[in-house]
Amino acid sequence: MVRSALLTLGLLWPAALSAQSVSFEGTLALGTTDIAGGSGIGVIDATATIPLTRRYPLTFELGAYLFGLDGKRPHETYGAFVWDDTWRVGVVRPAFDQVLPSVFARAAPYLAYERAEYTRAHATVEAMRRTAVPWGISWQQSFGQTDVAVSLHDANKGNFRSASIALTYHGAGWQLAAAVETVTEDDFTHEGINAKLGARFDMGQMDVGITYLHPDANDTPDALALDVVFPVSSRVDMLAFGEITDKGKDDAYGLALDYKVRGDSSVLFAVTDGARDSAVHLTLERRF
């Protein structure tokens, strides 16, 4: 189970250490949950950036969004040539995934995997669930306080094409983000649209996030995602989070404690409940 996650990390980590100019960023998490009688989970959401020339701003990125579970390894693997951290060509991360991640991602990664359809791009979900890996191109740029990302994808195996755009505006103590993904079949017959719109507010004593999710292309009901983070001490934060779905058919929510072992590492203990099941989660997280 966790072996799959560690094997992928093993592929990325030597490259990151081989030269000082190579950068490595993302998250590695190992955890356990009592869903289905107890199950371990390993999670990698990370990217290594490898410079190719000294004269030009050309690099190669290798990354993964991977879950290591008992008997399976759902994942999407990324590999792209990058020009000036702006243009990417290859198997690129969808712009849709760059904003408003799942509220379960840190404290309850098993639920983030089970409920990927709510917050992840159709291009990512199809790669994870049905190994339909799309090729594509992406562009991203910042304009003052606004970040913009656009991506185009084509999956021959999955018989679909998709395009997505994500926008983020950074205000003083608040942030507004939105993303839209349109999906068509390979004959350009319209299949559906995924969309999400959310905001975060730094309220001094706590951090609050709210997001409206419309995952139509993923055949999933609309939902409202909420999360609150407030400090208990200098090392401990309490987290409350959940997704309230249309007509309450697939609600999920939870509480967690985030103990910061150090600046880049945490131990998270969470309890969750909802329409699918109740569970207890323990996660060790390392941020790069």
mmCIF file of C-alpha atoms in Angstrom:
data_model
loop_
_atom_site.group_PDB
_atom_site.id
_atom_site.type_symbol
_atom_site.label_atom_id
_atom_site.label_comp_id
_atom_site.label_asym_id
_atom_site.label_seq_id
_atom_site.Cartn_x
_atom_site.Cartn_y
_atom_site.Cartn_z
ATOM 1 C CA MET A 1 0.000 0.000 0.000
ATOM 2 C CA VAL A 2 2.387 2.691 1.184
ATOM 3 C CA ARG A 3 5.072 0.991 -0.921
ATOM 4 C CA SER A 4 3.606 2.474 -4.114
ATOM 5 C CA ALA A 5 3.844 5.990 -2.731
ATOM 6 C CA LEU A 6 7.396 5.464 -1.547
ATOM 7 C CA LEU A 7 8.453 4.018 -4.901
ATOM 8 C CA THR A 8 7.214 7.102 -6.722
ATOM 9 C CA LEU A 9 8.929 9.356 -4.200
ATOM 10 C CA GLY A 10 12.073 7.339 -4.805
ATOM 11 C CA LEU A 11 11.918 8.229 -8.493
ATOM 12 C CA LEU A 12 11.535 11.943 -7.816
ATOM 13 C CA TRP A 13 13.815 12.395 -4.827
ATOM 14 C CA PRO A 14 17.208 11.403 -6.371
ATOM 15 C CA ALA A 15 16.654 13.874 -9.197
ATOM 16 C CA ALA A 16 15.921 16.585 -6.676
ATOM 17 C CA LEU A 17 19.149 15.852 -4.822
ATOM 18 C CA SER A 18 21.422 15.409 -7.851
ATOM 19 C CA ALA A 19 21.989 19.129 -8.351
ATOM 20 C CA GLN A 20 21.542 22.162 -6.173
ATOM 21 C CA SER A 21 19.615 23.952 -8.917
ATOM 22 C CA VAL A 22 16.942 21.246 -9.063
ATOM 23 C CA SER A 23 13.877 22.172 -7.006
ATOM 24 C CA PHE A 24 11.343 19.868 -5.404
ATOM 25 C CA GLU A 25 8.025 21.041 -3.996
ATOM 26 C CA GLY A 26 4.811 19.487 -2.827
ATOM 27 C CA THR A 27 3.545 17.197 -0.094
ATOM 28 C CA LEU A 28 4.191 13.623 1.032
ATOM 29 C CA ALA A 29 1.751 12.081 3.513
ATOM 30 C CA LEU A 30 1.435 8.659 5.138
ATOM 31 C CA GLY A 31 -1.624 7.740 7.139
ATOM 32 C CA THR A 32 -4.194 5.259 8.268
ATOM 33 C CA THR A 33 -7.983 5.278 8.475
ATOM 34 C CA ASP A 34 -10.441 2.831 9.996
ATOM 35 C CA ILE A 35 -12.710 2.836 6.934
ATOM 36 C CA ALA A 36 -13.208 -0.699 5.574
ATOM 37 C CA GLY A 37 -11.777 -2.282 8.703
ATOM 38 C CA GLY A 38 -8.561 -0.295 8.690
ATOM 39 C CA SER A 39 -6.590 0.844 5.676
ATOM 40 C CA GLY A 40 -3.234 2.524 5.183
ATOM 41 C CA ILE A 41 -2.719 5.293 2.652
ATOM 42 C CA GLY A 42 0.231 7.074 1.108
ATOM 43 C CA VAL A 43 -0.183 10.349 -0.769
ATOM 44 C CA ILE A 44 2.161 12.252 -3.059
ATOM 45 C CA ASP A 45 1.267 15.569 -4.635
ATOM 46 C CA ALA A 46 4.625 16.915 -5.714
ATOM 47 C CA THR A 47 6.766 18.151 -8.603
ATOM 48 C CA ALA A 48 10.500 18.114 -9.307
ATOM 49 C CA THR A 49 11.835 20.846 -11.620
ATOM 50 C CA ILE A 50 15.019 20.034 -13.540
ATOM 51 C CA PRO A 51 16.933 22.779 -15.433
ATOM 52 C CA LEU A 52 17.919 21.743 -18.969
ATOM 53 C CA THR A 53 20.094 24.671 -20.080
ATOM 54 C CA ARG A 54 21.924 27.565 -18.471
ATOM 55 C CA ARG A 55 21.396 29.947 -21.354
ATOM 56 C CA TYR A 56 17.619 29.672 -21.672
ATOM 57 C CA PRO A 57 14.826 29.350 -19.069
ATOM 58 C CA LEU A 58 13.974 25.813 -20.219
ATOM 59 C CA THR A 59 13.255 23.150 -17.593
ATOM 60 C CA PHE A 60 11.595 19.757 -17.317
ATOM 61 C CA GLU A 61 8.989 18.998 -14.663
ATOM 62 C CA LEU A 62 8.250 15.529 -13.332
ATOM 63 C CA GLY A 63 5.423 15.147 -10.847
ATOM 64 C CA ALA A 64 2.670 12.958 -9.475
ATOM 65 C CA TYR A 65 -0.715 13.085 -7.802
ATOM 66 C CA LEU A 66 -0.790 9.607 -6.336
ATOM 67 C CA PHE A 67 -2.590 7.568 -3.683
ATOM 68 C CA GLY A 68 -0.985 4.371 -2.427
ATOM 69 C CA LEU A 69 -3.733 2.090 -1.103
ATOM 70 C CA ASP A 70 -4.039 -1.601 -0.322
ATOM 71 C CA GLY A 71 -3.951 -3.397 -3.657
ATOM 72 C CA LYS A 72 -4.176 -0.322 -5.894
ATOM 73 C CA ARG A 73 -2.342 2.833 -6.896
ATOM 74 C CA PRO A 74 -4.713 5.428 -8.424
ATOM 75 C CA HIS A 75 -2.636 8.280 -9.765
ATOM 76 C CA GLU A 76 -1.883 10.854 -12.403
ATOM 77 C CA THR A 77 1.757 11.328 -13.386
ATOM 78 C CA TYR A 78 2.966 14.575 -14.946
ATOM 79 C CA GLY A 79 5.893 15.237 -17.248
ATOM 80 C CA ALA A 80 6.293 18.464 -19.190
ATOM 81 C CA PHE A 81 8.818 20.777 -20.800
ATOM 82 C CA VAL A 82 8.551 24.242 -19.266
ATOM 83 C CA TRP A 83 9.531 27.627 -20.703
ATOM 84 C CA ASP A 84 10.155 30.383 -18.160
ATOM 85 C CA ASP A 85 7.676 28.853 -15.684
ATOM 86 C CA THR A 86 4.949 30.071 -18.048
ATOM 87 C CA TRP A 87 4.386 27.596 -20.882
ATOM 88 C CA ARG A 88 4.197 23.815 -20.349
ATOM 89 C CA VAL A 89 3.890 21.078 -22.984
ATOM 90 C CA GLY A 90 3.419 17.379 -22.245
ATOM 91 C CA VAL A 91 1.306 15.737 -19.576
ATOM 92 C CA VAL A 92 0.487 18.933 -17.702
ATOM 93 C CA ARG A 93 -1.422 19.637 -14.505
ATOM 94 C CA PRO A 94 -4.882 21.017 -15.274
ATOM 95 C CA ALA A 95 -5.383 24.683 -14.442
ATOM 96 C CA PHE A 96 -8.606 23.590 -12.715
ATOM 97 C CA ASP A 97 -6.588 21.756 -10.028
ATOM 98 C CA GLN A 98 -4.425 24.744 -9.127
ATOM 99 C CA VAL A 99 -7.076 26.421 -6.967
ATOM 100 C CA LEU A 100 -9.581 25.413 -4.260
ATOM 101 C CA PRO A 101 -8.366 21.911 -3.333
ATOM 102 C CA SER A 102 -10.434 19.425 -1.333
ATOM 103 C CA VAL A 103 -11.089 20.387 2.284
ATOM 104 C CA PHE A 104 -10.215 16.761 3.160
ATOM 105 C CA ALA A 105 -6.795 16.774 1.471
ATOM 106 C CA ARG A 106 -4.676 17.221 4.611
ATOM 107 C CA ALA A 107 -6.605 15.769 7.528
ATOM 108 C CA ALA A 108 -8.496 12.921 5.812
ATOM 109 C CA PRO A 109 -6.662 11.992 2.581
ATOM 110 C CA TYR A 110 -8.720 8.819 2.154
ATOM 111 C CA LEU A 111 -11.821 10.993 1.756
ATOM 112 C CA ALA A 112 -9.931 13.303 -0.634
ATOM 113 C CA TYR A 113 -9.318 10.206 -2.767
ATOM 114 C CA GLU A 114 -12.879 8.877 -2.483
ATOM 115 C CA ARG A 115 -14.371 12.297 -3.271
ATOM 116 C CA ALA A 116 -11.885 13.463 -5.924
ATOM 117 C CA GLU A 117 -14.736 14.054 -8.383
ATOM 118 C CA TYR A 118 -15.946 17.037 -6.342
ATOM 119 C CA THR A 119 -12.806 19.191 -6.622
ATOM 120 C CA ARG A 120 -10.473 17.651 -9.214
ATOM 121 C CA ALA A 121 -10.517 18.179 -12.965
ATOM 122 C CA HIS A 122 -12.174 15.619 -15.229
ATOM 123 C CA ALA A 123 -8.730 15.149 -16.808
ATOM 124 C CA THR A 124 -7.307 14.158 -13.397
ATOM 125 C CA VAL A 125 -10.209 11.934 -12.372
ATOM 126 C CA GLU A 126 -10.135 10.002 -15.664
ATOM 127 C CA ALA A 127 -6.396 9.408 -15.303
ATOM 128 C CA MET A 128 -6.805 8.177 -11.711
ATOM 129 C CA ARG A 129 -9.907 6.041 -12.175
ATOM 130 C CA ARG A 130 -9.475 4.762 -15.734
ATOM 131 C CA THR A 131 -5.789 5.414 -16.635
ATOM 132 C CA ALA A 132 -6.860 7.828 -19.386
ATOM 133 C CA VAL A 133 -3.767 10.034 -19.390
ATOM 134 C CA PRO A 134 -4.231 13.275 -21.376
ATOM 135 C CA TRP A 135 -1.530 15.198 -23.230
ATOM 136 C CA GLY A 136 -1.760 18.945 -23.297
ATOM 137 C CA ILE A 137 -0.411 22.445 -23.031
ATOM 138 C CA SER A 138 -0.761 25.054 -20.288
ATOM 139 C CA TRP A 139 0.036 28.710 -19.650
ATOM 140 C CA GLN A 140 0.173 30.658 -16.414
ATOM 141 C CA GLN A 141 1.059 34.222 -15.477
ATOM 142 C CA SER A 142 0.593 36.755 -12.686
ATOM 143 C CA PHE A 143 -0.717 40.255 -13.235
ATOM 144 C CA GLY A 144 -0.285 42.232 -10.063
ATOM 145 C CA GLN A 145 -2.573 40.632 -7.479
ATOM 146 C CA THR A 146 -4.198 38.282 -10.006
ATOM 147 C CA ASP A 147 -2.927 34.823 -11.012
ATOM 148 C CA VAL A 148 -4.204 33.273 -14.240
ATOM 149 C CA ALA A 149 -3.774 29.702 -15.513
ATOM 150 C CA VAL A 150 -5.135 28.032 -18.667
ATOM 151 C CA SER A 151 -4.743 24.435 -19.874
ATOM 152 C CA LEU A 152 -5.854 22.269 -22.816
ATOM 153 C CA HIS A 153 -5.932 18.451 -22.708
ATOM 154 C CA ASP A 154 -6.551 15.591 -25.148
ATOM 155 C CA ALA A 155 -6.919 11.964 -24.012
ATOM 156 C CA ASN A 156 -7.025 9.405 -26.820
ATOM 157 C CA LYS A 157 -7.728 6.507 -24.444
ATOM 158 C CA GLY A 158 -10.448 8.384 -22.602
ATOM 159 C CA ASN A 159 -11.975 9.788 -25.812
ATOM 160 C CA PHE A 160 -12.297 13.279 -24.374
ATOM 161 C CA ARG A 161 -10.887 16.757 -24.712
ATOM 162 C CA SER A 162 -10.958 19.387 -21.997
ATOM 163 C CA ALA A 163 -10.022 23.006 -21.410
ATOM 164 C CA SER A 164 -9.794 24.749 -18.067
ATOM 165 C CA ILE A 165 -9.042 28.190 -16.665
ATOM 166 C CA ALA A 166 -8.325 29.256 -13.086
ATOM 167 C CA LEU A 167 -8.175 32.753 -11.591
ATOM 168 C CA THR A 168 -6.991 33.874 -8.163
ATOM 169 C CA TYR A 169 -7.152 37.390 -6.740
ATOM 170 C CA HIS A 170 -5.118 38.156 -3.614
ATOM 171 C CA GLY A 171 -6.670 40.859 -1.461
ATOM 172 C CA ALA A 172 -5.609 42.266 1.904
ATOM 173 C CA GLY A 173 -6.509 39.458 4.309
ATOM 174 C CA TRP A 174 -8.700 37.674 1.800
ATOM 175 C CA GLN A 175 -8.475 35.691 -1.434
ATOM 176 C CA LEU A 176 -10.989 34.981 -4.188
ATOM 177 C CA ALA A 177 -10.558 32.055 -6.613
ATOM 178 C CA ALA A 178 -12.530 30.477 -9.438
ATOM 179 C CA ALA A 179 -12.028 27.707 -11.987
ATOM 180 C CA VAL A 180 -13.993 26.316 -14.933
ATOM 181 C CA GLU A 181 -13.375 23.166 -16.976
ATOM 182 C CA THR A 182 -15.310 22.285 -20.105
ATOM 183 C CA VAL A 183 -15.260 18.687 -21.361
ATOM 184 C CA THR A 184 -16.155 17.329 -24.800
ATOM 185 C CA GLU A 185 -15.950 13.927 -26.428
ATOM 186 C CA ASP A 186 -13.311 13.476 -29.115
ATOM 187 C CA ASP A 187 -15.897 14.335 -31.785
ATOM 188 C CA PHE A 188 -16.479 17.661 -29.954
ATOM 189 C CA THR A 189 -19.878 16.579 -28.623
ATOM 190 C CA HIS A 190 -20.357 18.526 -25.401
ATOM 191 C CA GLU A 191 -20.050 16.342 -22.297
ATOM 192 C CA GLY A 192 -20.250 18.740 -19.367
ATOM 193 C CA ILE A 193 -18.750 21.535 -17.287
ATOM 194 C CA ASN A 194 -16.991 21.514 -13.936
ATOM 195 C CA ALA A 195 -16.816 24.779 -11.997
ATOM 196 C CA LYS A 196 -15.888 26.045 -8.551
ATOM 197 C CA LEU A 197 -15.916 29.462 -6.910
ATOM 198 C CA GLY A 198 -14.518 30.155 -3.466
ATOM 199 C CA ALA A 199 -13.021 32.635 -1.044
ATOM 200 C CA ARG A 200 -10.723 32.595 2.009
ATOM 201 C CA PHE A 201 -10.685 35.127 4.793
ATOM 202 C CA ASP A 202 -7.985 35.742 7.389
ATOM 203 C CA MET A 203 -10.037 36.888 10.379
ATOM 204 C CA GLY A 204 -7.134 37.207 12.783
ATOM 205 C CA GLN A 205 -8.059 34.464 15.237
ATOM 206 C CA MET A 206 -9.137 32.066 12.503
ATOM 207 C CA ASP A 207 -8.961 31.354 8.780
ATOM 208 C CA VAL A 208 -12.252 30.642 6.981
ATOM 209 C CA GLY A 209 -12.864 29.175 3.528
ATOM 210 C CA ILE A 210 -16.069 28.650 1.554
ATOM 211 C CA THR A 211 -16.391 27.148 -1.948
ATOM 212 C CA TYR A 212 -19.291 26.356 -4.240
ATOM 213 C CA LEU A 213 -18.636 23.193 -6.295
ATOM 214 C CA HIS A 214 -20.400 22.291 -9.551
ATOM 215 C CA PRO A 215 -18.789 18.997 -10.755
ATOM 216 C CA ASP A 216 -21.282 18.287 -13.544
ATOM 217 C CA ALA A 217 -18.736 16.766 -15.966
ATOM 218 C CA ASN A 218 -17.723 14.326 -13.216
ATOM 219 C CA ASP A 219 -21.356 13.161 -12.766
ATOM 220 C CA THR A 220 -21.344 14.377 -9.160
ATOM 221 C CA PRO A 221 -23.921 16.572 -7.355
ATOM 222 C CA ASP A 222 -23.273 20.203 -6.511
ATOM 223 C CA ALA A 223 -21.802 20.902 -3.086
ATOM 224 C CA LEU A 224 -20.817 23.655 -0.705
ATOM 225 C CA ALA A 225 -17.397 23.154 0.887
ATOM 226 C CA LEU A 226 -16.555 24.854 4.182
ATOM 227 C CA ASP A 227 -13.430 24.851 6.312
ATOM 228 C CA VAL A 228 -12.256 26.750 9.380
ATOM 229 C CA VAL A 229 -8.760 26.783 10.904
ATOM 230 C CA PHE A 230 -8.072 28.352 14.265
ATOM 231 C CA PRO A 231 -5.010 28.083 16.535
ATOM 232 C CA VAL A 232 -5.219 26.306 19.870
ATOM 233 C CA SER A 233 -1.564 26.993 20.695
ATOM 234 C CA SER A 234 1.648 27.926 18.889
ATOM 235 C CA ARG A 235 1.969 24.328 17.650
ATOM 236 C CA VAL A 236 -1.627 23.101 17.436
ATOM 237 C CA ASP A 237 -4.434 24.159 15.104
ATOM 238 C CA MET A 238 -8.009 22.887 15.140
ATOM 239 C CA LEU A 239 -9.681 22.268 11.783
ATOM 240 C CA ALA A 240 -13.387 21.954 10.991
ATOM 241 C CA PHE A 241 -14.328 21.028 7.425
ATOM 242 C CA GLY A 242 -17.039 19.504 5.278
ATOM 243 C CA GLU A 243 -18.854 19.232 1.974
ATOM 244 C CA ILE A 244 -22.617 19.748 2.047
ATOM 245 C CA THR A 245 -24.107 18.225 -1.088
ATOM 246 C CA ASP A 246 -27.289 18.873 -3.042
ATOM 247 C CA LYS A 247 -30.245 17.338 -1.137
ATOM 248 C CA GLY A 248 -27.800 15.990 1.472
ATOM 249 C CA LYS A 249 -27.244 12.719 -0.391
ATOM 250 C CA ASP A 250 -23.445 12.628 -0.051
ATOM 251 C CA ASP A 251 -22.529 14.955 2.828
ATOM 252 C CA ALA A 252 -19.195 14.555 4.623
ATOM 253 C CA TYR A 253 -17.638 16.555 7.438
ATOM 254 C CA GLY A 254 -15.056 16.316 10.184
ATOM 255 C CA LEU A 255 -12.873 17.792 12.908
ATOM 256 C CA ALA A 256 -9.103 17.549 13.177
ATOM 257 C CA LEU A 257 -6.099 18.595 15.236
ATOM 258 C CA ASP A 258 -2.939 19.624 13.371
ATOM 259 C CA TYR A 259 0.195 19.303 15.521
ATOM 260 C CA LYS A 260 3.163 21.028 13.897
ATOM 261 C CA VAL A 261 6.234 18.931 14.630
ATOM 262 C CA ARG A 262 8.261 21.622 12.867
ATOM 263 C CA GLY A 263 7.734 24.177 10.108
ATOM 264 C CA ASP A 264 7.497 21.611 7.311
ATOM 265 C CA SER A 265 5.976 18.620 9.146
ATOM 266 C CA SER A 266 2.676 17.869 10.870
ATOM 267 C CA VAL A 267 0.799 15.079 12.597
ATOM 268 C CA LEU A 268 -2.963 15.292 12.007
ATOM 269 C CA PHE A 269 -5.659 13.411 13.910
ATOM 270 C CA ALA A 270 -9.183 13.622 12.484
ATOM 271 C CA VAL A 271 -12.666 12.187 12.951
ATOM 272 C CA THR A 272 -15.123 12.309 10.047
ATOM 273 C CA ASP A 273 -18.729 11.372 9.427
ATOM 274 C CA GLY A 274 -21.221 11.578 6.604
ATOM 275 C CA ALA A 275 -23.478 9.721 4.221
ATOM 276 C CA ARG A 276 -20.850 7.130 3.297
ATOM 277 C CA ASP A 277 -19.304 6.223 6.665
ATOM 278 C CA SER A 278 -17.727 7.528 9.850
ATOM 279 C CA ALA A 279 -13.995 7.174 10.355
ATOM 280 C CA VAL A 280 -10.900 8.077 12.359
ATOM 281 C CA HIS A 281 -7.763 9.224 10.519
ATOM 282 C CA LEU A 282 -4.126 9.652 11.528
ATOM 283 C CA THR A 283 -1.818 11.336 9.013
ATOM 284 C CA LEU A 284 1.885 12.203 8.980
ATOM 285 C CA GLU A 285 2.553 15.033 6.541
ATOM 286 C CA ARG A 286 5.803 16.429 5.153
ATOM 287 C CA ARG A 287 5.799 19.598 3.040
ATOM 288 C CA PHE A 288 8.666 20.425 0.661
#
